[in-house]
CSV table of C-alpha atoms and ligand atoms in Angstrom, one decimal:
chain,number,residue,atom,x,y,z
W,1054,MET,CA,130.7,25.8,-8.3
W,1055,VAL,CA,129.1,25.8,-4.9
W,1056,ASN,CA,130.3,23.3,-2.3
W,1057,ASP,CA,127.9,20.4,-1.8
W,1058,ASN,CA,128.4,20.3,2.0
W,1059,TRP,CA,127.5,23.9,2.3
W,1060,LEU,CA,124.3,23.3,0.3
W,1061,LYS,CA,123.5,20.4,2.6
W,1062,LEU,CA,123.5,22.7,5.6
W,1063,LYS,CA,120.6,24.4,3.9
W,1064,ASP,CA,118.8,21.2,3.1
W,1065,LEU,CA,119.7,21.5,-0.6
W,1066,GLU,CA,121.3,18.9,-2.8
W,1067,TYR,CA,121.6,17.8,-6.4
W,1068,ARG,CA,120.0,14.5,-7.2
W,1069,ASN,CA,120.4,13.3,-10.8
W,1070,GLN,CA,121.6,16.8,-11.7
W,1071,GLN,CA,118.4,18.4,-10.3
W,1072,LEU,CA,118.4,20.7,-7.3
W,1073,TYR,CA,116.2,19.4,-4.4
W,1074,CYS,CA,115.2,21.1,-1.3
W,1075,GLY,CA,114.3,18.5,1.3
W,1076,ASP,CA,112.7,15.8,-0.8
W,1077,GLN,CA,111.2,18.3,-3.3
W,1078,SER,CA,112.4,18.8,-6.9
W,1079,LEU,CA,112.6,22.6,-7.2
W,1080,THR,CA,112.1,22.4,-11.0
W,1081,GLU,CA,108.8,20.7,-10.4
W,1082,LEU,CA,107.8,23.5,-8.0
W,1083,ALA,CA,108.8,26.2,-10.5
W,1084,GLN,CA,106.8,24.5,-13.2
W,1085,THR,CA,103.7,24.0,-11.0
W,1086,TYR,CA,103.5,27.4,-9.4
W,1087,GLY,CA,105.4,29.7,-11.8
W,1088,THR,CA,108.2,32.1,-10.9
W,1089,PRO,CA,109.3,34.2,-9.1
W,1090,LEU,CA,108.5,31.8,-6.3
W,1091,TYR,CA,109.6,31.8,-2.7
W,1092,VAL,CA,109.9,28.2,-1.4
W,1093,VAL,CA,109.7,28.0,2.3
W,1094,ASN,CA,111.1,24.9,4.0
W,1095,GLU,CA,109.1,24.1,7.1
W,1096,ASP,CA,111.5,21.4,8.3
W,1097,LEU,CA,114.4,23.8,8.3
W,1098,ILE,CA,112.5,26.5,10.2
W,1099,ARG,CA,111.6,23.9,12.9
W,1100,LYS,CA,115.2,22.6,12.9
W,1101,ARG,CA,116.8,26.1,13.4
W,1102,TYR,CA,114.3,27.0,16.1
W,1103,ARG,CA,114.8,23.7,17.9
W,1104,THR,CA,118.6,23.9,17.6
W,1105,ILE,CA,118.8,27.3,19.2
W,1106,HIS,CA,116.1,26.6,21.7
W,1107,ASN,CA,117.8,23.4,22.9
W,1108,ILE,CA,121.3,24.8,23.0
W,1109,PHE,CA,120.1,27.6,25.3
W,1110,SER,CA,117.7,25.5,27.3
W,1111,ASN,CA,120.3,22.8,28.0
W,1112,ARG,CA,122.4,25.5,29.6
W,1113,TYR,CA,119.9,27.8,31.4
W,1114,SER,CA,116.5,27.1,32.9
W,1115,LYS,CA,114.5,30.1,31.8
W,1116,VAL,CA,114.9,30.9,28.1
W,1117,ARG,CA,112.7,32.7,25.7
W,1118,ILE,CA,113.4,32.7,22.0
W,1119,HIS,CA,111.6,35.7,20.5
W,1120,TYR,CA,111.4,35.2,16.8
W,1121,ALA,CA,111.9,38.6,15.0
W,1122,VAL,CA,108.7,38.8,13.0
W,1123,LYS,CA,110.1,41.4,10.6
W,1124,SER,CA,112.4,38.9,9.0
W,1125,ASN,CA,109.5,36.9,7.6
W,1126,SER,CA,106.0,37.6,8.7
W,1127,ASN,CA,104.1,35.0,6.6
W,1128,LEU,CA,101.3,33.6,8.7
W,1129,SER,CA,102.3,30.0,8.1
W,1130,VAL,CA,105.8,30.7,9.2
W,1131,LEU,CA,104.4,32.3,12.3
W,1132,ARG,CA,102.1,29.3,12.9
W,1133,ILE,CA,105.0,27.0,12.6
W,1134,LEU,CA,106.9,29.0,15.3
W,1135,GLU,CA,103.8,29.3,17.4
W,1136,GLU,CA,103.5,25.5,17.4
W,1137,GLU,CA,107.2,25.2,18.4
W,1138,GLY,CA,106.6,27.3,21.4
W,1139,ALA,CA,108.5,30.4,20.3
W,1140,TYR,CA,107.9,33.9,21.6
W,1141,VAL,CA,108.0,36.9,19.2
W,1142,ASP,CA,109.5,40.3,18.9
W,1143,ALA,CA,107.2,42.6,17.0
W,1144,VAL,CA,108.2,46.0,15.9
W,1145,SER,CA,104.9,47.5,14.9
W,1146,SER,CA,101.2,47.2,15.7
W,1147,GLY,CA,100.9,45.4,12.3
W,1148,GLU,CA,103.2,42.7,13.5
W,1149,VAL,CA,101.4,42.4,16.8
W,1150,PHE,CA,98.2,42.0,14.8
W,1151,LEU,CA,99.7,39.2,12.7
W,1152,THR,CA,101.1,37.4,15.6
W,1153,LYS,CA,97.8,37.5,17.4
W,1154,LYS,CA,96.1,36.2,14.3
W,1155,SER,CA,98.7,33.4,14.3
W,1156,GLY,CA,97.7,32.2,17.7
W,1157,PHE,CA,100.4,33.8,19.9
W,1158,THR,CA,99.0,34.6,23.3
W,1159,SER,CA,99.8,38.1,24.7
W,1160,ASP,CA,102.4,36.7,27.2
W,1161,ARG,CA,104.5,35.5,24.3
W,1162,ILE,CA,104.6,38.9,22.4
W,1163,MET,CA,106.9,41.8,23.0
W,1164,GLN,CA,106.8,45.0,21.0
W,1165,THR,CA,110.1,46.8,20.5
W,1166,GLY,CA,108.9,50.0,19.0
W,1167,ASN,CA,110.8,53.0,18.0
W,1168,ASN,CA,109.4,56.5,17.8
W,1169,TRP,CA,106.2,55.1,19.3
W,1170,THR,CA,102.9,56.9,18.6
W,1171,ASP,CA,100.2,57.0,21.3
W,1172,GLU,CA,98.0,54.9,19.0
W,1173,GLU,CA,100.7,52.2,18.9
W,1174,MET,CA,101.1,52.3,22.7
W,1175,GLN,CA,97.3,52.0,23.1
W,1176,TYR,CA,97.2,49.0,20.7
W,1177,ALA,CA,100.0,47.3,22.7
W,1178,LEU,CA,98.2,48.0,26.0
W,1179,ASP,CA,94.9,46.7,24.6
W,1180,ASN,CA,96.7,43.5,23.6
W,1181,ASN,CA,98.3,43.2,26.9
W,1182,ILE,CA,101.8,42.5,25.6
W,1183,MET,CA,105.2,43.3,26.9
W,1184,ILE,CA,106.4,46.8,25.9
W,1185,ASN,CA,109.9,47.7,25.1
W,1186,LEU,CA,110.4,51.5,25.0
W,1187,ASP,CA,113.0,53.4,23.1
W,1188,ALA,CA,113.0,56.9,24.7
W,1189,ILE,CA,112.5,58.6,28.1
W,1190,SER,CA,109.6,60.7,26.8
W,1191,HIS,CA,107.6,57.5,26.1
W,1192,ILE,CA,107.2,56.6,29.8
W,1193,HIS,CA,104.9,59.5,30.8
W,1194,ARG,CA,102.8,59.0,27.7
W,1195,LEU,CA,102.5,55.3,28.4
W,1196,LYS,CA,101.6,55.9,32.0
W,1197,LYS,CA,99.0,58.5,31.0
W,1198,LEU,CA,97.4,56.0,28.6
W,1199,CYS,CA,97.3,53.4,31.3
W,1200,GLY,CA,95.7,55.9,33.7
W,1201,ASN,CA,93.1,56.9,31.1
W,1202,SER,CA,91.7,53.5,30.7
W,1203,ASN,CA,92.5,52.0,34.2
W,1204,GLN,CA,94.6,49.6,32.4
W,1205,GLN,CA,96.8,47.1,34.2
W,1206,LEU,CA,100.4,48.3,33.9
W,1207,PRO,CA,102.4,46.1,31.4
W,1208,ILE,CA,105.8,44.5,31.9
W,1209,LEU,CA,108.0,47.3,30.8
W,1210,SER,CA,111.4,47.2,29.3
W,1211,PHE,CA,113.8,49.8,27.9
W,1212,ARG,CA,116.1,49.4,24.9
W,1213,ILE,CA,119.6,50.1,26.1
W,1214,ASN,CA,122.1,51.4,23.6
W,1215,PRO,CA,125.4,49.9,24.7
W,1216,GLU,CA,127.4,52.3,22.6
W,1217,PHE,CA,128.8,49.6,20.5
W,1218,GLY,CA,127.1,47.9,17.5
W,1219,ASP,CA,128.0,45.7,14.6
W,1220,GLY,CA,126.3,44.4,11.5
W,1221,HIS,CA,126.8,43.3,7.9
W,1222,HIS,CA,126.1,46.9,6.6
W,1223,ASP,CA,126.0,50.4,8.1
W,1224,HIS,CA,122.2,50.4,7.9
W,1225,CYS,CA,122.1,47.3,10.0
W,1226,ILE,CA,124.3,48.5,12.9
W,1227,THR,CA,121.8,49.4,15.6
W,1228,ALA,CA,123.8,50.6,18.5
W,1229,GLY,CA,126.4,53.3,18.9
W,1230,LYS,CA,126.5,57.0,19.6
W,1231,THR,CA,125.2,58.2,16.2
W,1232,ILE,CA,122.4,55.6,16.0
W,1233,LYS,CA,118.8,56.4,16.6
W,1234,PHE,CA,117.9,53.4,18.7
W,1235,GLY,CA,117.7,53.0,22.5
W,1236,ILE,CA,118.9,55.1,25.4
W,1237,PHE,CA,122.4,55.6,26.8
W,1238,GLU,CA,123.8,54.9,30.3
W,1239,PRO,CA,122.8,58.0,32.3
W,1240,GLN,CA,119.3,58.0,30.7
W,1241,VAL,CA,118.7,54.4,31.4
W,1242,ILE,CA,118.9,55.0,35.2
W,1243,GLU,CA,116.6,57.9,34.8
W,1244,ALA,CA,114.2,55.9,32.7
W,1245,PHE,CA,113.8,53.1,35.2
W,1246,LYS,CA,113.6,55.7,38.0
W,1247,ILE,CA,110.7,57.4,36.3
W,1248,ALA,CA,109.0,54.1,35.5
W,1249,LYS,CA,109.3,53.1,39.1
W,1250,GLU,CA,107.8,56.4,40.3
W,1251,CYS,CA,105.0,56.0,37.8
W,1252,GLY,CA,104.1,52.7,39.4
W,1253,PHE,CA,105.5,50.1,37.0
W,1254,THR,CA,106.7,47.1,38.9
W,1255,GLN,CA,107.7,44.5,36.4
W,1256,PHE,CA,110.8,45.2,34.3
W,1257,GLY,CA,112.9,43.9,31.5
W,1258,ALA,CA,116.0,45.3,29.8
W,1259,HIS,CA,116.8,45.0,26.2
W,1260,MET,CA,119.5,45.6,23.6
W,1261,HIS,CA,119.9,44.8,20.0
W,1262,ILE,CA,123.2,45.8,18.5
W,1263,GLY,CA,122.8,44.9,14.9
W,1264,SER,CA,122.1,42.3,12.3
W,1265,GLY,CA,124.1,39.8,10.3
W,1266,ILE,CA,126.9,39.3,12.9
W,1267,LEU,CA,129.2,36.4,12.5
W,1268,ASN,CA,131.9,37.5,14.9
W,1269,ILE,CA,131.2,36.6,18.5
W,1270,THR,CA,133.5,39.2,20.0
W,1271,SER,CA,131.1,41.9,18.9
W,1272,PHE,CA,128.4,40.5,21.1
W,1273,LYS,CA,130.9,40.3,24.0
W,1274,LYS,CA,131.9,43.9,23.7
W,1275,ALA,CA,128.3,45.1,23.8
W,1276,LEU,CA,127.4,42.6,26.6
W,1277,ASP,CA,130.0,44.0,28.9
W,1278,LYS,CA,128.7,47.5,28.5
W,1279,TYR,CA,125.1,46.3,28.9
W,1280,PHE,CA,125.8,44.7,32.2
W,1281,GLN,CA,127.8,47.6,33.4
W,1282,ILE,CA,124.6,49.7,32.8
W,1283,ILE,CA,122.3,47.1,34.4
W,1284,ARG,CA,124.6,47.1,37.4
W,1285,SER,CA,124.3,50.9,37.9
W,1286,VAL,CA,120.5,50.6,37.6
W,1287,VAL,CA,120.3,47.9,40.2
W,1288,GLU,CA,122.6,49.7,42.6
W,1289,GLU,CA,120.8,53.0,42.3
W,1290,LEU,CA,117.2,51.8,42.1
W,1291,ASP,CA,117.1,48.4,43.8
W,1292,ILE,CA,115.0,46.7,41.1
W,1293,THR,CA,115.0,43.2,39.7
W,1294,PHE,CA,114.2,42.0,36.2
W,1295,GLU,CA,111.6,39.7,34.8
W,1296,PHE,CA,113.8,39.2,31.7
W,1297,LEU,CA,117.1,40.3,30.2
W,1298,ASP,CA,116.9,40.5,26.4
W,1299,PHE,CA,120.0,40.4,24.2
W,1300,GLY,CA,118.3,41.0,20.9
W,1301,GLY,CA,118.9,39.3,17.6
W,1302,GLY,CA,121.7,39.7,15.1
W,1303,ILE,CA,123.1,36.2,14.5
W,1304,GLY,CA,124.5,36.1,11.0
W,1305,ILE,CA,124.3,33.2,8.6
W,1306,PRO,CA,126.8,32.0,5.9
W,1307,TYR,CA,125.6,33.6,2.7
W,1308,ARG,CA,128.9,32.5,0.9
W,1309,ASP,CA,130.2,29.0,0.8
W,1310,SER,CA,133.5,30.4,2.2
W,1311,GLU,CA,131.8,31.5,5.4
W,1312,ASN,CA,131.3,29.5,8.5
W,1313,PRO,CA,128.1,29.7,10.6
W,1314,LEU,CA,128.5,31.4,14.0
W,1315,SER,CA,128.7,28.8,16.7
W,1316,ILE,CA,125.4,28.9,18.6
W,1317,GLU,CA,127.0,26.9,21.4
W,1318,LYS,CA,129.7,29.5,21.8
W,1319,TYR,CA,127.2,32.3,21.6
W,1320,ALA,CA,125.0,30.7,24.3
W,1321,ASP,CA,128.1,30.0,26.5
W,1322,LEU,CA,129.0,33.7,26.2
W,1323,LEU,CA,125.6,35.0,27.1
W,1324,ILE,CA,124.8,32.5,29.8
W,1325,SER,CA,128.1,32.6,31.6
W,1326,LYS,CA,128.0,36.4,31.8
W,1327,LEU,CA,124.3,36.4,32.8
W,1328,GLN,CA,124.8,33.9,35.5
W,1329,TYR,CA,127.9,35.7,36.9
W,1330,GLU,CA,126.1,39.1,36.9
W,1331,CYS,CA,122.9,37.8,38.3
W,1332,GLU,CA,124.7,36.1,41.1
W,1333,THR,CA,126.8,39.1,42.1
W,1334,MET,CA,123.9,41.5,41.8
W,1335,ASN,CA,121.5,39.2,43.5
W,1336,LEU,CA,119.1,39.3,40.6
W,1337,GLY,CA,117.8,35.7,41.0
W,1338,THR,CA,117.0,33.9,37.7
W,1339,PRO,CA,115.5,36.3,35.1
W,1340,TYR,CA,114.4,34.9,31.8
W,1341,LEU,CA,117.1,35.1,29.2
W,1342,ALA,CA,115.6,36.4,25.9
W,1343,ILE,CA,117.1,36.6,22.5
W,1344,GLU,CA,115.5,37.7,19.2
W,1345,PRO,CA,116.8,35.8,16.2
W,1346,GLY,CA,115.2,36.5,12.9
W,1347,ARG,CA,117.6,35.7,10.1
W,1348,TYR,CA,119.0,32.6,11.9
W,1349,ILE,CA,115.6,31.0,11.9
W,1350,SER,CA,114.1,32.2,8.6
W,1351,SER,CA,116.9,33.0,6.2
W,1352,GLU,CA,118.2,29.6,5.0
W,1353,ALA,CA,114.7,28.1,5.1
W,1354,SER,CA,113.6,29.9,1.9
W,1355,ILE,CA,114.9,30.2,-1.5
W,1356,LEU,CA,113.7,32.3,-4.4
W,1357,LEU,CA,113.1,30.5,-7.7
W,1358,SER,CA,113.4,32.5,-10.8
W,1359,GLN,CA,113.4,31.8,-14.5
W,1360,VAL,CA,116.0,33.0,-17.0
W,1361,ASN,CA,114.2,35.0,-19.7
W,1362,THR,CA,117.2,36.6,-21.5
W,1363,ILE,CA,120.8,35.7,-22.0
W,1364,LYS,CA,122.6,38.6,-23.5
W,1365,ASN,CA,126.2,39.5,-24.4
W,1366,ASN,CA,126.5,43.2,-25.2
W,1367,GLY,CA,130.1,42.8,-26.4
W,1368,PHE,CA,131.5,43.8,-23.1
W,1369,ARG,CA,129.6,41.9,-20.6
W,1370,HIS,CA,127.2,39.0,-20.2
W,1371,PHE,CA,123.9,39.5,-18.6
W,1372,ILE,CA,121.5,36.8,-17.4
W,1373,GLY,CA,118.0,38.4,-17.2
W,1374,ILE,CA,115.6,36.8,-14.8
W,1375,ASP,CA,112.0,37.4,-13.7
W,1376,ALA,CA,113.0,38.5,-10.2
W,1377,GLY,CA,114.5,41.8,-9.3
W,1378,PHE,CA,114.9,44.2,-6.4
W,1379,ASN,CA,111.2,44.3,-6.3
W,1380,THR,CA,111.4,40.6,-5.3
W,1381,LEU,CA,114.6,40.7,-3.2
W,1382,ILE,CA,116.0,44.0,-2.4
W,1383,ARG,CA,119.0,43.0,-0.2
W,1384,PRO,CA,121.7,42.9,-2.9
W,1385,VAL,CA,120.8,46.4,-4.1
W,1386,LEU,CA,120.1,48.0,-0.7
W,1387,TYR,CA,123.1,46.6,1.2
W,1388,GLY,CA,125.3,45.1,-1.5
W,1389,SER,CA,124.4,41.7,0.1
W,1390,TYR,CA,125.6,38.5,-1.5
W,1391,HIS,CA,123.1,35.8,-2.2
W,1392,GLU,CA,124.4,32.6,-3.8
W,1393,ILE,CA,122.7,31.9,-7.1
W,1394,VAL,CA,122.7,28.4,-8.5
W,1395,SER,CA,121.1,26.7,-11.5
W,1396,LEU,CA,118.4,24.1,-10.8
W,1397,LEU,CA,120.1,21.9,-13.4
W,1398,LYS,CA,123.7,20.8,-12.7
W,1399,THR,CA,125.4,20.4,-16.0
W,1400,GLU,CA,128.9,19.0,-16.4
W,1401,SER,CA,129.8,21.2,-19.4
W,1402,ASP,CA,133.2,22.6,-20.0
W,1403,GLU,CA,131.8,25.9,-21.3
W,1404,SER,CA,131.0,28.5,-18.7
W,1405,ILE,CA,130.1,32.1,-18.6
W,1406,ILE,CA,130.6,34.9,-16.1
W,1407,ALA,CA,127.7,37.2,-16.0
W,1408,ASP,CA,125.6,39.6,-14.0
W,1409,VAL,CA,122.3,38.3,-12.9
W,1410,VAL,CA,119.8,41.1,-13.5
W,1411,GLY,CA,116.1,41.7,-12.9
W,1412,GLN,CA,113.5,43.3,-15.1
W,1413,LEU,CA,113.2,46.7,-13.4
W,1414,CYS,CA,113.9,49.8,-15.3
W,1415,GLU,CA,117.0,50.6,-13.2
W,1416,SER,CA,120.5,49.6,-14.1
W,1417,GLY,CA,121.1,48.9,-10.4
W,1418,ASP,CA,118.7,46.0,-10.6
W,1419,VAL,CA,121.4,43.4,-10.1
W,1420,LEU,CA,121.0,40.4,-7.9
W,1421,GLY,CA,124.4,38.9,-8.5
W,1422,LYS,CA,127.6,40.3,-10.1
W,1423,ASP,CA,130.2,38.3,-11.9
W,1424,ARG,CA,128.6,34.9,-11.3
W,1425,LYS,CA,129.9,31.9,-13.0
W,1426,PHE,CA,127.5,29.4,-14.6
W,1427,SER,CA,128.6,26.3,-16.5
W,1428,HIS,CA,125.8,26.2,-19.0
W,1429,LEU,CA,122.6,28.2,-19.1
W,1430,GLU,CA,119.8,28.7,-21.6
W,1431,GLU,CA,116.8,31.0,-21.7
W,1432,ARG,CA,113.9,29.4,-19.8
W,1433,ASP,CA,116.2,27.6,-17.3
W,1434,TYR,CA,115.6,28.1,-13.7
W,1435,LEU,CA,117.8,29.6,-11.0
W,1436,ALA,CA,117.6,29.5,-7.2
W,1437,ILE,CA,118.6,32.5,-5.2
W,1438,LEU,CA,119.6,31.1,-1.8
W,1439,ASP,CA,119.1,32.3,1.8
W,1440,ALA,CA,116.2,34.5,0.8
W,1441,GLY,CA,113.8,33.7,3.7
W,1442,ALA,CA,114.8,36.6,5.9
W,1443,TYR,CA,114.1,40.2,4.7
W,1444,GLY,CA,113.2,38.7,1.3
W,1445,PHE,CA,109.5,38.7,0.8
W,1446,SER,CA,109.0,40.9,3.8
W,1447,MET,CA,110.9,43.7,2.0
W,1448,SER,CA,109.5,43.1,-1.4
W,1449,SER,CA,107.4,45.6,-3.3
W,1450,THR,CA,105.3,46.1,-6.4
W,1451,TYR,CA,107.8,48.6,-7.9
W,1452,ASN,CA,107.4,48.9,-11.7
W,1453,SER,CA,103.8,47.6,-11.1
W,1454,ARG,CA,105.0,44.0,-10.9
W,1455,PRO,CA,102.7,42.0,-8.6
W,1456,ARG,CA,104.4,40.3,-5.7
W,1457,SER,CA,105.5,36.7,-5.8
W,1458,ALA,CA,103.8,33.6,-4.6
W,1459,GLU,CA,105.1,31.6,-1.6
W,1460,VAL,CA,104.9,27.8,-1.3
W,1461,LEU,CA,105.5,25.7,1.8
W,1462,ILE,CA,107.3,22.4,1.6
W,1463,SER,CA,107.8,19.8,4.3
W,1464,ARG,CA,108.8,16.1,4.2
W,1465,GLY,CA,105.7,14.0,4.6
W,1466,HIS,CA,103.3,16.7,3.6
W,1467,ALA,CA,102.0,17.8,0.3
W,1468,ASN,CA,103.3,21.2,-0.9
W,1469,ILE,CA,100.9,24.0,-0.3
W,1470,LEU,CA,100.7,27.5,-1.6
W,1471,ILE,CA,100.8,29.8,1.4
W,1472,ARG,CA,100.6,33.1,-0.5
W,1473,GLU,CA,98.9,33.5,-3.8
W,1474,ARG,CA,100.8,35.3,-6.5
W,1475,GLU,CA,99.4,38.8,-6.7
W,1476,SER,CA,97.4,39.7,-9.8
W,1477,PHE,CA,97.1,42.9,-11.8
W,1478,ASP,CA,93.8,43.5,-10.0
W,1479,ASP,CA,95.8,43.7,-6.8
W,1480,LEU,CA,97.6,46.7,-8.3
W,1481,LEU,CA,94.2,48.5,-8.2
W,1482,LEU,CA,93.6,47.8,-4.5
W,1483,HIS,CA,93.1,50.8,-2.2
W,1484,GLN,CA,93.4,53.3,-5.1
W,1485,ILE,CA,90.7,55.8,-5.3
W,1486,ILE,CA,90.0,57.7,-8.5
W,1487,PRO,CA,88.3,61.1,-7.9
W,1488,ASP,CA,84.9,61.3,-9.6
W,1489,ARG,CA,86.0,64.0,-12.0
W,1490,LEU,CA,88.7,61.6,-13.3
W,1491,LYS,CA,86.6,58.5,-13.5
W,1492,ILE,CA,86.3,56.6,-16.8
W,1493,ALA,CA,82.8,56.0,-17.9
W,1494,GLY,CA,81.9,52.4,-16.8
W,1495,GLY,CA,84.7,52.3,-14.1
W,1496,VAL,CA,88.3,51.1,-14.3
W,1497,GLU,CA,87.2,47.6,-13.6
W,1498,ASN,CA,85.2,47.5,-16.8
W,1499,HIS,CA,87.8,49.1,-18.9
W,1500,ASP,CA,89.9,46.7,-20.9
V,1049,LLP,N1,115.4,42.5,17.4
V,1049,LLP,C1,115.3,43.8,16.9
V,1049,LLP,C2,114.9,44.8,17.9
V,1049,LLP,C3,115.7,44.1,15.6
V,1049,LLP,O1,115.6,45.4,15.2
V,1049,LLP,C4,116.1,43.1,14.7
V,1049,LLP,C5,116.4,43.4,13.3
V,1049,LLP,C6,116.1,41.7,15.2
V,1049,LLP,C7,115.8,41.5,16.5
V,1049,LLP,C8,116.4,40.6,14.4
V,1049,LLP,O2,117.7,40.6,13.8
V,1049,LLP,P1,118.3,39.4,13.0
V,1049,LLP,O3,118.5,38.2,14.0
V,1049,LLP,O4,117.4,39.0,12.0
V,1049,LLP,O5,119.6,39.9,12.5
V,1049,LLP,N2,116.9,44.3,6.5
V,1049,LLP,C9,118.2,43.9,7.0
V,1049,LLP,C10,118.1,43.5,8.4
V,1049,LLP,C11,117.5,44.5,9.3
V,1049,LLP,C12,117.3,44.0,10.7
V,1049,LLP,C13,116.6,45.0,11.6
V,1049,LLP,N3,116.4,44.6,12.9
V,1049,LLP,C14,118.8,42.8,6.1
V,1049,LLP,O6,118.1,42.4,5.1
V,1049,LLP,O7,119.9,42.4,6.4
């Protein structure tokens, strides 16, 4: 069964056989709010943010931690991080909208778009945020939009593709020759050259090599290439940088056999390289930016689900639960491992090995394969761990199953629902039935 110390790292522990998150009994939450339920641990979000912020700030004077909104864009999560003083990395106008609604001021928002539309550029300009472009063709379009509206030119950055990426799955490796993101060495110089000619004066440079990385040498390899490119830009164009951004990607231990990546070592690597390069290139002291998503949000949420069926088909055991890839898609999309534990710890000798499966009409709807449970009955509850990043934010209503509720817990505060469970009526939202297909009396009156 799962190692207690590893659970402790995630603020989870069994007390009197019951699983607690912080000081909160999870069974109580499941009974109060129903399942599936995302439980968001505010204390752990704050702790992760403070840990990474302090480690970097103790070593370098100008640090910006841009939280990657896409990992978990719940407004309360954003509010917590706004209070902590975080910056954000947004990847769409929708994320810019949410961060503005959460109180982030423009100077704390950067948009890293890819395949930008003019509308998205205009929205970023209107909101006066930092803009991180992804293609040479974007510069002229951006400049034109600035010209049209006499807009002040934004701080402009380019996403550099350092030709080497890493990640927990092919889909999550975001640098390399066959990857759609960013621009390569010769084009980077051209991009900054054009930007300078267009009148932009404040610059940043960015890379993001992938997601779910636990091996520090991957960052080192990309970093070397990134600075080689920055060096050519500086030598050719004589420009300085307001910030240098190294992206996100820090992995977390999803299995109890895995160790966390050492943030101290990661910080040492980035900062020693940054300081050396800035000194030799005479770049002064630019802001050091990183964009962790998973590191901050992942371990801070668990997904609670209820067992509704235990079935042995003669060949295999299945534990059927009320969450599926509509609720958490990572296991199916990437083959990702999420630890699944029972909320009740039983000391029974009997155990079963089973696949934990959802309710969707697809046989691929498996959240955990070959998992061992000591004793389980229908109506028991399970916790799927580390579900805070790319969990709710990638969930869907597939099979017309309304999306889950989310509840926020924090020591010293009452639990509070931060997202209502969607209802069947929500399934009707935004759908338009042509007059000729309308039911007399309207759908809403038709039971
Ligand atoms: N910055 C940029 C530009 C990104 O594209 C991403 C993630 C991040 C930062 C944050 O990366 P993180 O620190 O969270 O690894 N859905 C996948 C992950 C996709 C990540 C895409 N980009 C998953 O569930 O593993």
